[in-house]
mmCIF file of N, CA and C in Angstrom:
data_model
loop_
_atom_site.group_PDB
_atom_site.id
_atom_site.type_symbol
_atom_site.label_atom_id
_atom_site.label_comp_id
_atom_site.label_asym_id
_atom_site.label_seq_id
_atom_site.Cartn_x
_atom_site.Cartn_y
_atom_site.Cartn_z
ATOM 1 N N MET A 1 0.855 -1.187 -0.024
ATOM 2 C CA MET A 1 -0.180 0.029 0.134
ATOM 3 C C MET A 1 0.842 1.172 -0.133
ATOM 4 N N LEU A 2 0.306 2.197 -0.714
ATOM 5 C CA LEU A 2 1.218 3.444 -0.609
ATOM 6 C C LEU A 2 0.761 4.249 0.132
ATOM 7 N N LYS A 3 1.896 5.325 0.825
ATOM 8 C CA LYS A 3 1.391 5.809 1.981
ATOM 9 C C LYS A 3 1.244 7.591 1.248
ATOM 10 N N LYS A 4 0.224 8.311 1.745
ATOM 11 C CA LYS A 4 -0.142 9.416 0.708
ATOM 12 C C LYS A 4 0.517 10.760 1.851
ATOM 13 N N ASN A 5 1.293 11.516 1.402
ATOM 14 C CA ASN A 5 2.163 12.325 1.821
ATOM 15 C C ASN A 5 1.214 13.766 1.871
ATOM 16 N N ARG A 6 0.529 13.954 3.110
ATOM 17 C CA ARG A 6 -0.067 14.960 3.641
ATOM 18 C C ARG A 6 0.545 16.306 4.018
ATOM 19 N N ALA A 7 1.423 17.126 3.300
ATOM 20 C CA ALA A 7 2.450 18.147 3.624
ATOM 21 C C ALA A 7 1.655 19.772 3.588
ATOM 22 N N GLY A 8 0.924 19.429 2.384
ATOM 23 C CA GLY A 8 0.096 20.811 2.283
ATOM 24 C C GLY A 8 -1.478 20.504 2.559
ATOM 25 N N TYR A 9 -1.916 21.807 2.100
ATOM 26 C CA TYR A 9 -3.792 21.767 2.154
ATOM 27 C C TYR A 9 -3.921 21.735 0.798
ATOM 28 N N THR A 10 -5.313 21.329 1.267
ATOM 29 C CA THR A 10 -6.114 21.293 -0.837
ATOM 30 C C THR A 10 -6.805 22.596 -1.024
ATOM 31 N N LEU A 11 -6.858 22.385 -2.032
ATOM 32 C CA LEU A 11 -7.486 23.485 -2.678
ATOM 33 C C LEU A 11 -9.165 24.134 -1.857
ATOM 34 N N ILE A 12 -9.952 23.308 -1.287
ATOM 35 C CA ILE A 12 -10.594 23.670 -0.932
ATOM 36 C C ILE A 12 -10.883 24.258 0.641
ATOM 37 N N GLU A 13 -9.859 23.870 1.466
ATOM 38 C CA GLU A 13 -9.413 24.026 2.443
ATOM 39 C C GLU A 13 -8.862 25.515 2.516
ATOM 40 N N LEU A 14 -8.135 25.852 1.572
ATOM 41 C CA LEU A 14 -7.514 27.209 1.141
ATOM 42 C C LEU A 14 -8.541 28.027 0.583
ATOM 43 N N LEU A 15 -9.456 27.746 -0.206
ATOM 44 C CA LEU A 15 -10.805 28.811 -0.586
ATOM 45 C C LEU A 15 -11.631 28.954 0.795
ATOM 46 N N VAL A 16 -11.929 27.689 1.813
ATOM 47 C CA VAL A 16 -12.442 28.134 2.975
ATOM 48 C C VAL A 16 -12.064 29.216 3.548
ATOM 49 N N VAL A 17 -10.645 28.669 4.296
ATOM 50 C CA VAL A 17 -9.925 29.705 4.804
ATOM 51 C C VAL A 17 -10.114 31.471 4.106
ATOM 52 N N THR A 18 -9.700 31.530 2.598
ATOM 53 C CA THR A 18 -9.959 32.654 2.258
ATOM 54 C C THR A 18 -10.807 33.506 2.565
ATOM 55 N N GLY A 19 -12.201 32.691 2.219
ATOM 56 C CA GLY A 19 -13.469 33.434 2.138
ATOM 57 C C GLY A 19 -13.935 33.633 3.794
ATOM 58 N N LEU A 20 -13.536 33.077 4.338
ATOM 59 C CA LEU A 20 -13.858 33.342 5.964
ATOM 60 C C LEU A 20 -12.709 34.605 6.449
ATOM 61 N N LEU A 21 -11.942 34.779 6.084
ATOM 62 C CA LEU A 21 -10.677 36.292 5.868
ATOM 63 C C LEU A 21 -11.198 37.382 5.429
ATOM 64 N N SER A 22 -11.725 36.943 3.989
ATOM 65 C CA SER A 22 -12.813 38.148 3.501
ATOM 66 C C SER A 22 -13.662 38.738 4.312
ATOM 67 N N LEU A 23 -14.251 37.750 4.745
ATOM 68 C CA LEU A 23 -15.612 38.002 5.504
ATOM 69 C C LEU A 23 -15.293 38.706 6.228
ATOM 70 N N ILE A 24 -14.461 38.377 7.285
ATOM 71 C CA ILE A 24 -13.847 39.400 8.673
ATOM 72 C C ILE A 24 -13.248 40.633 8.345
ATOM 73 N N ILE A 25 -12.488 40.750 7.109
ATOM 74 C CA ILE A 25 -12.066 41.729 6.499
ATOM 75 C C ILE A 25 -12.979 42.850 6.315
ATOM 76 N N ILE A 26 -13.901 42.479 5.623
ATOM 77 C CA ILE A 26 -15.116 43.163 5.116
ATOM 78 C C ILE A 26 -15.709 44.011 6.245
ATOM 79 N N GLY A 27 -16.154 42.851 6.909
ATOM 80 C CA GLY A 27 -16.993 43.315 8.641
ATOM 81 C C GLY A 27 -16.404 44.522 9.453
ATOM 82 N N SER A 28 -14.732 44.053 9.436
ATOM 83 C CA SER A 28 -14.318 45.063 10.224
ATOM 84 C C SER A 28 -13.903 46.480 10.009
ATOM 85 N N SER A 29 -13.851 46.438 8.279
ATOM 86 C CA SER A 29 -13.345 48.037 7.752
ATOM 87 C C SER A 29 -14.691 48.282 7.452
ATOM 88 N N SER A 30 -15.844 48.019 7.604
ATOM 89 C CA SER A 30 -17.351 48.369 7.772
ATOM 90 C C SER A 30 -17.715 49.117 8.690
ATOM 91 N N LEU A 31 -17.018 48.269 10.083
ATOM 92 C CA LEU A 31 -16.980 48.747 11.163
ATOM 93 C C LEU A 31 -16.432 50.429 11.258
ATOM 94 N N PHE A 32 -15.071 49.722 10.694
ATOM 95 C CA PHE A 32 -14.424 51.151 10.753
ATOM 96 C C PHE A 32 -15.170 52.481 10.162
ATOM 97 N N ILE A 33 -15.303 51.979 9.148
ATOM 98 C CA ILE A 33 -15.526 53.311 8.173
ATOM 99 C C ILE A 33 -17.043 53.825 8.865
ATOM 100 N N ASN A 34 -17.747 53.168 9.502
ATOM 101 C CA ASN A 34 -18.949 53.159 10.119
ATOM 102 C C ASN A 34 -18.630 54.370 11.355
ATOM 103 N N THR A 35 -18.338 53.868 11.841
ATOM 104 C CA THR A 35 -17.221 54.486 13.392
ATOM 105 C C THR A 35 -16.908 55.983 13.136
ATOM 106 N N LEU A 36 -15.623 56.049 11.910
ATOM 107 C CA LEU A 36 -15.058 56.726 11.414
ATOM 108 C C LEU A 36 -16.063 58.215 11.011
ATOM 109 N N THR A 37 -17.139 57.484 10.026
ATOM 110 C CA THR A 37 -18.320 58.662 9.611
ATOM 111 C C THR A 37 -18.954 59.126 10.855
ATOM 112 N N HIS A 38 -19.481 58.462 12.119
ATOM 113 C CA HIS A 38 -19.937 58.947 13.079
ATOM 114 C C HIS A 38 -19.374 60.028 14.034
ATOM 115 N N LYS A 39 -18.035 59.518 14.167
ATOM 116 C CA LYS A 39 -16.959 60.633 14.650
ATOM 117 C C LYS A 39 -17.376 61.837 13.819
ATOM 118 N N ILE A 40 -16.688 61.834 12.364
ATOM 119 C CA ILE A 40 -16.821 63.237 12.135
ATOM 120 C C ILE A 40 -18.268 64.278 12.085
ATOM 121 N N ARG A 41 -19.433 63.295 11.975
ATOM 122 C CA ARG A 41 -20.713 63.779 12.007
ATOM 123 C C ARG A 41 -21.025 64.647 13.994
ATOM 124 N N LEU A 42 -20.387 63.762 14.519
ATOM 125 C CA LEU A 42 -20.530 64.382 16.021
ATOM 126 C C LEU A 42 -19.525 65.474 16.145
ATOM 127 N N SER A 43 -18.016 65.520 15.478
ATOM 128 C CA SER A 43 -17.337 66.456 15.841
ATOM 129 C C SER A 43 -17.969 67.691 15.102
ATOM 130 N N THR A 44 -18.439 67.855 13.728
ATOM 131 C CA THR A 44 -18.790 68.893 13.333
ATOM 132 C C THR A 44 -20.183 69.352 13.661
ATOM 133 N N ASN A 45 -21.050 69.024 14.558
ATOM 134 C CA ASN A 45 -22.255 69.070 15.398
ATOM 135 C C ASN A 45 -21.756 69.708 16.567
ATOM 136 N N GLN A 46 -20.915 69.311 16.967
ATOM 137 C CA GLN A 46 -20.279 69.984 18.227
ATOM 138 C C GLN A 46 -19.596 71.487 17.811
ATOM 139 N N GLU A 47 -19.099 71.379 16.929
ATOM 140 C CA GLU A 47 -18.436 72.968 16.379
ATOM 141 C C GLU A 47 -19.494 73.613 16.198
ATOM 142 N N ILE A 48 -20.382 73.080 15.404
ATOM 143 C CA ILE A 48 -21.591 74.226 15.075
ATOM 144 C C ILE A 48 -22.123 74.778 16.407
ATOM 145 N N LYS A 49 -22.674 73.786 17.707
ATOM 146 C CA LYS A 49 -23.098 74.553 18.780
ATOM 147 C C LYS A 49 -22.311 75.126 19.160
ATOM 148 N N LEU A 50 -20.945 74.892 19.171
ATOM 149 C CA LEU A 50 -19.707 75.763 20.234
ATOM 150 C C LEU A 50 -19.833 77.082 19.753
ATOM 151 N N GLU A 51 -20.263 76.996 17.811
ATOM 152 C CA GLU A 51 -20.236 78.720 17.751
ATOM 153 C C GLU A 51 -21.585 79.092 17.651
ATOM 154 N N GLY A 52 -22.595 78.386 17.785
ATOM 155 C CA GLY A 52 -23.750 78.949 18.098
ATOM 156 C C GLY A 52 -23.919 79.804 19.500
ATOM 157 N N ASP A 53 -23.159 78.864 20.540
ATOM 158 C CA ASP A 53 -23.274 79.170 21.731
ATOM 159 C C ASP A 53 -22.682 80.510 21.769
ATOM 160 N N TYR A 54 -21.310 80.575 21.102
ATOM 161 C CA TYR A 54 -20.862 81.840 21.291
ATOM 162 C C TYR A 54 -21.371 83.249 20.714
ATOM 163 N N ILE A 55 -22.135 82.993 19.628
ATOM 164 C CA ILE A 55 -22.808 84.339 18.956
ATOM 165 C C ILE A 55 -24.049 84.258 20.017
ATOM 166 N N ILE A 56 -24.416 83.493 21.066
ATOM 167 C CA ILE A 56 -25.970 83.622 21.782
ATOM 168 C C ILE A 56 -24.839 84.343 22.832
ATOM 169 N N ASP A 57 -23.675 83.900 23.344
ATOM 170 C CA ASP A 57 -23.163 84.677 24.582
ATOM 171 C C ASP A 57 -22.462 86.401 23.987
ATOM 172 N N GLN A 58 -22.545 86.383 23.043
ATOM 173 C CA GLN A 58 -21.971 87.438 22.490
ATOM 174 C C GLN A 58 -23.208 88.670 22.612
ATOM 175 N N VAL A 59 -24.190 88.219 21.825
ATOM 176 C CA VAL A 59 -25.650 89.296 21.514
ATOM 177 C C VAL A 59 -26.120 89.665 22.838
ATOM 178 N N SER A 60 -26.138 88.165 23.866
ATOM 179 C CA SER A 60 -26.763 88.377 25.242
ATOM 180 C C SER A 60 -25.636 89.579 26.106
ATOM 181 N N PHE A 61 -24.634 89.592 25.921
ATOM 182 C CA PHE A 61 -23.669 90.433 26.411
ATOM 183 C C PHE A 61 -23.817 91.700 26.230
ATOM 184 N N PHE A 62 -23.998 91.733 24.796
ATOM 185 C CA PHE A 62 -24.260 93.302 24.239
ATOM 186 C C PHE A 62 -25.818 93.618 24.693
ATOM 187 N N ILE A 63 -27.075 92.946 24.910
ATOM 188 C CA ILE A 63 -28.004 93.395 25.156
ATOM 189 C C ILE A 63 -28.269 93.390 26.515
ATOM 190 N N ARG A 64 -27.361 92.618 27.485
ATOM 191 C CA ARG A 64 -27.427 93.390 28.896
ATOM 192 C C ARG A 64 -27.047 94.365 29.168
ATOM 193 N N ASN A 65 -25.802 94.789 28.328
ATOM 194 C CA ASN A 65 -25.352 96.255 28.525
ATOM 195 C C ASN A 65 -25.789 97.551 28.084
ATOM 196 N N ALA A 66 -27.099 97.027 27.179
ATOM 197 C CA ALA A 66 -27.549 98.002 26.185
ATOM 198 C C ALA A 66 -28.371 99.318 27.164
ATOM 199 N N GLN A 67 -28.122 100.542 26.143
ATOM 200 C CA GLN A 67 -28.918 101.519 27.124
ATOM 201 C C GLN A 67 -30.408 101.300 26.116
ATOM 202 N N ASN A 68 -30.657 100.899 25.147
ATOM 203 C CA ASN A 68 -31.609 100.930 24.278
ATOM 204 C C ASN A 68 -31.783 99.807 23.473
ATOM 205 N N ILE A 69 -32.888 99.234 23.068
ATOM 206 C CA ILE A 69 -33.121 98.294 22.094
ATOM 207 C C ILE A 69 -33.869 98.926 21.027
ATOM 208 N N PHE A 70 -33.424 99.335 19.806
ATOM 209 C CA PHE A 70 -34.352 99.816 19.039
ATOM 210 C C PHE A 70 -35.626 98.890 18.258
ATOM 211 N N ASP A 71 -36.966 99.352 18.227
ATOM 212 C CA ASP A 71 -37.568 98.808 17.309
ATOM 213 C C ASP A 71 -37.705 99.196 16.027
ATOM 214 N N PRO A 72 -37.932 98.017 14.972
ATOM 215 C CA PRO A 72 -38.584 96.923 15.485
ATOM 216 C C PRO A 72 -37.367 95.942 15.254
ATOM 217 N N CYS A 73 -37.388 94.831 16.269
ATOM 218 C CA CYS A 73 -36.118 94.372 16.466
ATOM 219 C C CYS A 73 -36.866 92.671 16.107
ATOM 220 N N THR A 74 -37.565 92.657 15.317
ATOM 221 C CA THR A 74 -38.252 91.206 14.391
ATOM 222 C C THR A 74 -37.660 91.344 13.424
ATOM 223 N N GLY A 75 -37.240 89.934 12.880
ATOM 224 C CA GLY A 75 -36.576 89.548 11.816
ATOM 225 C C GLY A 75 -34.888 89.631 11.883
ATOM 226 N N GLY A 76 -34.258 89.940 10.562
ATOM 227 C CA GLY A 76 -33.049 89.270 10.846
ATOM 228 C C GLY A 76 -31.726 90.512 10.897
ATOM 229 N N SER A 77 -32.544 91.515 12.188
ATOM 230 C CA SER A 77 -31.243 92.216 12.674
ATOM 231 C C SER A 77 -31.823 92.668 13.842
ATOM 232 N N LEU A 78 -31.295 92.905 14.699
ATOM 233 C CA LEU A 78 -31.286 93.704 16.110
ATOM 234 C C LEU A 78 -30.176 94.924 16.172
ATOM 235 N N ARG A 79 -30.863 96.133 16.323
ATOM 236 C CA ARG A 79 -29.862 97.751 16.384
ATOM 237 C C ARG A 79 -30.200 97.365 18.145
ATOM 238 N N ILE A 80 -29.021 97.774 18.865
ATOM 239 C CA ILE A 80 -29.016 98.503 19.972
ATOM 240 C C ILE A 80 -27.822 99.669 20.065
ATOM 241 N N GLN A 81 -28.074 100.334 21.478
ATOM 242 C CA GLN A 81 -27.515 101.541 21.733
ATOM 243 C C GLN A 81 -26.864 100.721 22.802
ATOM 244 N N ASN A 82 -25.246 100.707 22.822
ATOM 245 C CA ASN A 82 -24.242 100.485 23.455
ATOM 246 C C ASN A 82 -24.142 101.013 25.181
ATOM 247 N N SER A 83 -23.765 101.297 25.762
ATOM 248 C CA SER A 83 -23.244 101.647 27.278
ATOM 249 C C SER A 83 -22.561 102.982 26.729
ATOM 250 N N ASP A 84 -21.625 103.364 25.388
ATOM 251 C CA ASP A 84 -21.183 104.156 25.415
ATOM 252 C C ASP A 84 -21.812 105.002 24.492
ATOM 253 N N GLY A 85 -22.809 104.955 24.069
ATOM 254 C CA GLY A 85 -24.162 105.605 23.264
ATOM 255 C C GLY A 85 -23.863 105.253 21.601
ATOM 256 N N ASN A 86 -22.704 104.326 21.381
ATOM 257 C CA ASN A 86 -22.681 104.062 19.765
ATOM 258 C C ASN A 86 -23.804 102.804 19.641
ATOM 259 N N GLU A 87 -24.181 102.544 18.190
ATOM 260 C CA GLU A 87 -25.026 101.859 17.939
ATOM 261 C C GLU A 87 -24.367 100.556 17.357
ATOM 262 N N THR A 88 -24.840 99.480 17.464
ATOM 263 C CA THR A 88 -24.539 98.216 17.151
ATOM 264 C C THR A 88 -25.709 97.295 16.429
ATOM 265 N N THR A 89 -25.076 96.682 15.242
ATOM 266 C CA THR A 89 -26.783 96.110 14.747
ATOM 267 C C THR A 89 -25.692 94.768 14.618
ATOM 268 N N PHE A 90 -26.469 93.603 14.899
ATOM 269 C CA PHE A 90 -26.170 92.187 14.850
ATOM 270 C C PHE A 90 -27.322 92.089 13.690
ATOM 271 N N ARG A 91 -26.590 91.074 12.669
ATOM 272 C CA ARG A 91 -27.467 90.436 11.135
ATOM 273 C C ARG A 91 -26.373 89.706 10.885
ATOM 274 N N ALA A 92 -27.519 89.302 9.630
ATOM 275 C CA ALA A 92 -26.608 88.019 8.833
ATOM 276 C C ALA A 92 -25.788 89.208 7.713
ATOM 277 N N ILE A 93 -24.765 88.912 7.180
ATOM 278 C CA ILE A 93 -23.826 89.527 6.695
ATOM 279 C C ILE A 93 -23.356 88.585 5.391
ATOM 280 N N SER A 94 -23.395 88.725 4.406
ATOM 281 C CA SER A 94 -22.688 88.048 3.135
ATOM 282 C C SER A 94 -21.441 88.399 2.913
ATOM 283 N N ASP A 95 -20.315 87.760 3.169
ATOM 284 C CA ASP A 95 -19.065 87.573 2.779
ATOM 285 C C ASP A 95 -18.696 86.739 1.768
ATOM 286 N N ALA A 96 -17.788 87.513 0.719
ATOM 287 C CA ALA A 96 -17.440 86.348 -0.188
ATOM 288 C C ALA A 96 -18.857 85.217 -0.540
ATOM 289 N N GLY A 97 -19.959 85.409 -0.886
ATOM 290 C CA GLY A 97 -20.689 84.559 -0.894
ATOM 291 C C GLY A 97 -21.175 83.777 0.142
ATOM 292 N N ILE A 98 -20.501 83.886 1.572
ATOM 293 C CA ILE A 98 -21.058 82.955 2.622
ATOM 294 C C ILE A 98 -21.563 83.775 3.260
ATOM 295 N N THR A 99 -23.016 83.353 3.788
ATOM 296 C CA THR A 99 -23.724 84.452 5.245
ATOM 297 C C THR A 99 -23.093 84.067 6.141
ATOM 298 N N ARG A 100 -22.737 85.280 6.968
ATOM 299 C CA ARG A 100 -22.163 84.576 8.739
ATOM 300 C C ARG A 100 -22.669 85.866 9.470
ATOM 301 N N VAL A 101 -22.934 85.613 10.673
ATOM 302 C CA VAL A 101 -23.530 86.804 11.522
ATOM 303 C C VAL A 101 -22.300 87.318 11.908
ATOM 304 N N ALA A 102 -22.661 88.786 11.678
ATOM 305 C CA ALA A 102 -21.841 90.291 12.383
ATOM 306 C C ALA A 102 -22.407 90.824 13.176
ATOM 307 N N SER A 103 -21.685 91.696 13.951
ATOM 308 C CA SER A 103 -21.949 92.496 14.837
ATOM 309 C C SER A 103 -20.969 93.833 14.189
ATOM 310 N N ALA A 104 -22.185 94.922 13.618
ATOM 311 C CA ALA A 104 -21.529 95.841 12.965
ATOM 312 C C ALA A 104 -21.711 97.118 14.075
ATOM 313 N N SER A 105 -20.999 98.047 13.872
ATOM 314 C CA SER A 105 -20.771 99.254 14.373
ATOM 315 C C SER A 105 -20.576 100.264 13.457
ATOM 316 N N ALA A 106 -20.022 101.644 13.912
ATOM 317 C CA ALA A 106 -20.229 102.785 12.871
ATOM 318 C C ALA A 106 -18.694 102.332 12.047
ATOM 319 N N THR A 107 -17.985 102.092 13.062
ATOM 320 C CA THR A 107 -16.932 101.997 12.265
ATOM 321 C C THR A 107 -16.210 100.315 12.038
ATOM 322 N N TYR A 108 -16.470 99.274 12.696
ATOM 323 C CA TYR A 108 -15.903 98.189 12.732
ATOM 324 C C TYR A 108 -16.908 97.068 12.465
ATOM 325 N N THR A 109 -16.781 96.005 11.663
ATOM 326 C CA THR A 109 -18.096 95.005 11.555
ATOM 327 C C THR A 109 -17.103 93.634 11.782
ATOM 328 N N ALA A 110 -17.649 93.423 13.253
ATOM 329 C CA ALA A 110 -16.782 91.829 13.585
ATOM 330 C C ALA A 110 -17.869 90.948 13.465
ATOM 331 N N TYR A 111 -17.172 89.553 12.482
ATOM 332 C CA TYR A 111 -17.858 88.212 12.222
ATOM 333 C C TYR A 111 -18.049 87.481 13.511
ATOM 334 N N LEU A 112 -19.239 86.746 13.944
ATOM 335 C CA LEU A 112 -19.158 86.447 15.169
ATOM 336 C C LEU A 112 -19.406 84.750 14.714
ATOM 337 N N SER A 113 -19.751 84.751 13.692
ATOM 338 C CA SER A 113 -19.727 83.196 13.217
ATOM 339 C C SER A 113 -18.503 83.002 11.810
ATOM 340 N N SER A 114 -18.101 81.642 12.042
ATOM 341 C CA SER A 114 -16.533 81.354 11.068
ATOM 342 C C SER A 114 -17.262 81.569 9.510
ATOM 343 N N SER A 115 -16.026 81.379 8.707
ATOM 344 C CA SER A 115 -16.853 80.988 7.287
ATOM 345 C C SER A 115 -16.634 79.695 6.924
ATOM 346 N N GLU A 116 -16.696 78.764 7.997
ATOM 347 C CA GLU A 116 -16.459 77.362 7.866
ATOM 348 C C GLU A 116 -18.217 76.890 7.508
ATOM 349 N N TYR A 117 -18.492 77.418 8.236
ATOM 350 C CA TYR A 117 -20.311 77.214 8.031
ATOM 351 C C TYR A 117 -21.372 78.062 7.558
ATOM 352 N N LEU A 118 -22.184 78.157 6.997
ATOM 353 C CA LEU A 118 -23.123 78.723 6.218
ATOM 354 C C LEU A 118 -24.277 79.195 7.260
ATOM 355 N N VAL A 119 -24.667 80.337 7.669
ATOM 356 C CA VAL A 119 -26.167 81.145 8.241
ATOM 357 C C VAL A 119 -27.162 80.942 7.246
ATOM 358 N N ASP A 120 -28.037 79.822 7.589
ATOM 359 C CA ASP A 120 -29.026 79.886 6.529
ATOM 360 C C ASP A 120 -30.469 80.703 6.848
ATOM 361 N N GLU A 121 -30.435 80.968 8.341
ATOM 362 C CA GLU A 121 -31.476 81.973 8.575
ATOM 363 C C GLU A 121 -31.249 82.855 9.912
ATOM 364 N N LEU A 122 -31.362 83.835 10.388
ATOM 365 C CA LEU A 122 -31.135 84.517 11.606
ATOM 366 C C LEU A 122 -32.421 85.476 12.004
ATOM 367 N N ASN A 123 -33.104 85.085 12.753
ATOM 368 C CA ASN A 123 -34.169 85.783 13.486
ATOM 369 C C ASN A 123 -34.400 85.814 14.786
ATOM 370 N N PHE A 124 -34.450 87.750 15.057
ATOM 371 C CA PHE A 124 -34.485 88.236 16.571
ATOM 372 C C PHE A 124 -36.058 88.433 16.834
ATOM 373 N N ASP A 125 -36.598 88.189 17.839
ATOM 374 C CA ASP A 125 -37.893 88.286 18.391
ATOM 375 C C ASP A 125 -37.898 89.033 19.661
ATOM 376 N N CYS A 126 -37.964 90.217 19.819
ATOM 377 C CA CYS A 126 -37.934 91.308 21.014
ATOM 378 C C CYS A 126 -39.520 91.150 21.684
ATOM 379 N N GLN A 127 -39.285 91.143 22.675
ATOM 380 C CA GLN A 127 -40.530 91.254 23.721
ATOM 381 C C GLN A 127 -40.527 91.748 25.174
ATOM 382 N N ASN A 128 -41.429 93.257 25.086
ATOM 383 C CA ASN A 128 -41.423 93.696 26.404
ATOM 384 C C ASN A 128 -41.759 92.946 27.892
ATOM 385 N N ASN A 129 -40.924 93.427 28.055
ATOM 386 C CA ASN A 129 -41.167 92.807 29.866
ATOM 387 C C ASN A 129 -42.088 93.834 30.293
ATOM 388 N N PRO A 130 -43.199 92.925 30.911
ATOM 389 C CA PRO A 130 -44.071 93.833 31.605
ATOM 390 C C PRO A 130 -43.893 94.517 32.951
ATOM 391 N N ASN A 131 -43.014 93.841 33.645
ATOM 392 C CA ASN A 131 -42.133 94.284 34.540
ATOM 393 C C ASN A 131 -41.159 95.217 35.005
ATOM 394 N N ASN A 132 -40.892 95.629 33.688
ATOM 395 C CA ASN A 132 -39.974 96.595 33.728
ATOM 396 C C ASN A 132 -40.379 98.031 33.319
#
């Protein structure tokens, strides 16, 4: 009787191992891509929230220290009289085709939002305080 030499693998065994490794690699790469996409989305949302919080803080500071808030303040702009008597207007301004939130005084325009994100809409709604 002849003795068979089993020093290698059969073609079927190699195909099964290759198929299983391919499934593992595809699954792990899909998981990696989904995780990376989710992280980028969360990071972008966090940046937008921080920028919005900064804008609200700046406008709130000016309103708290204002001598007067001019009517009408509904719509896309808010005009106030600062404690030094000068006027500042908050509104959306187009800067090189990108709409940004800005604080404009008689001599200077300061952009409160970055050019990285587009401001779609800016509205102010002032209400009188009956206790004031």
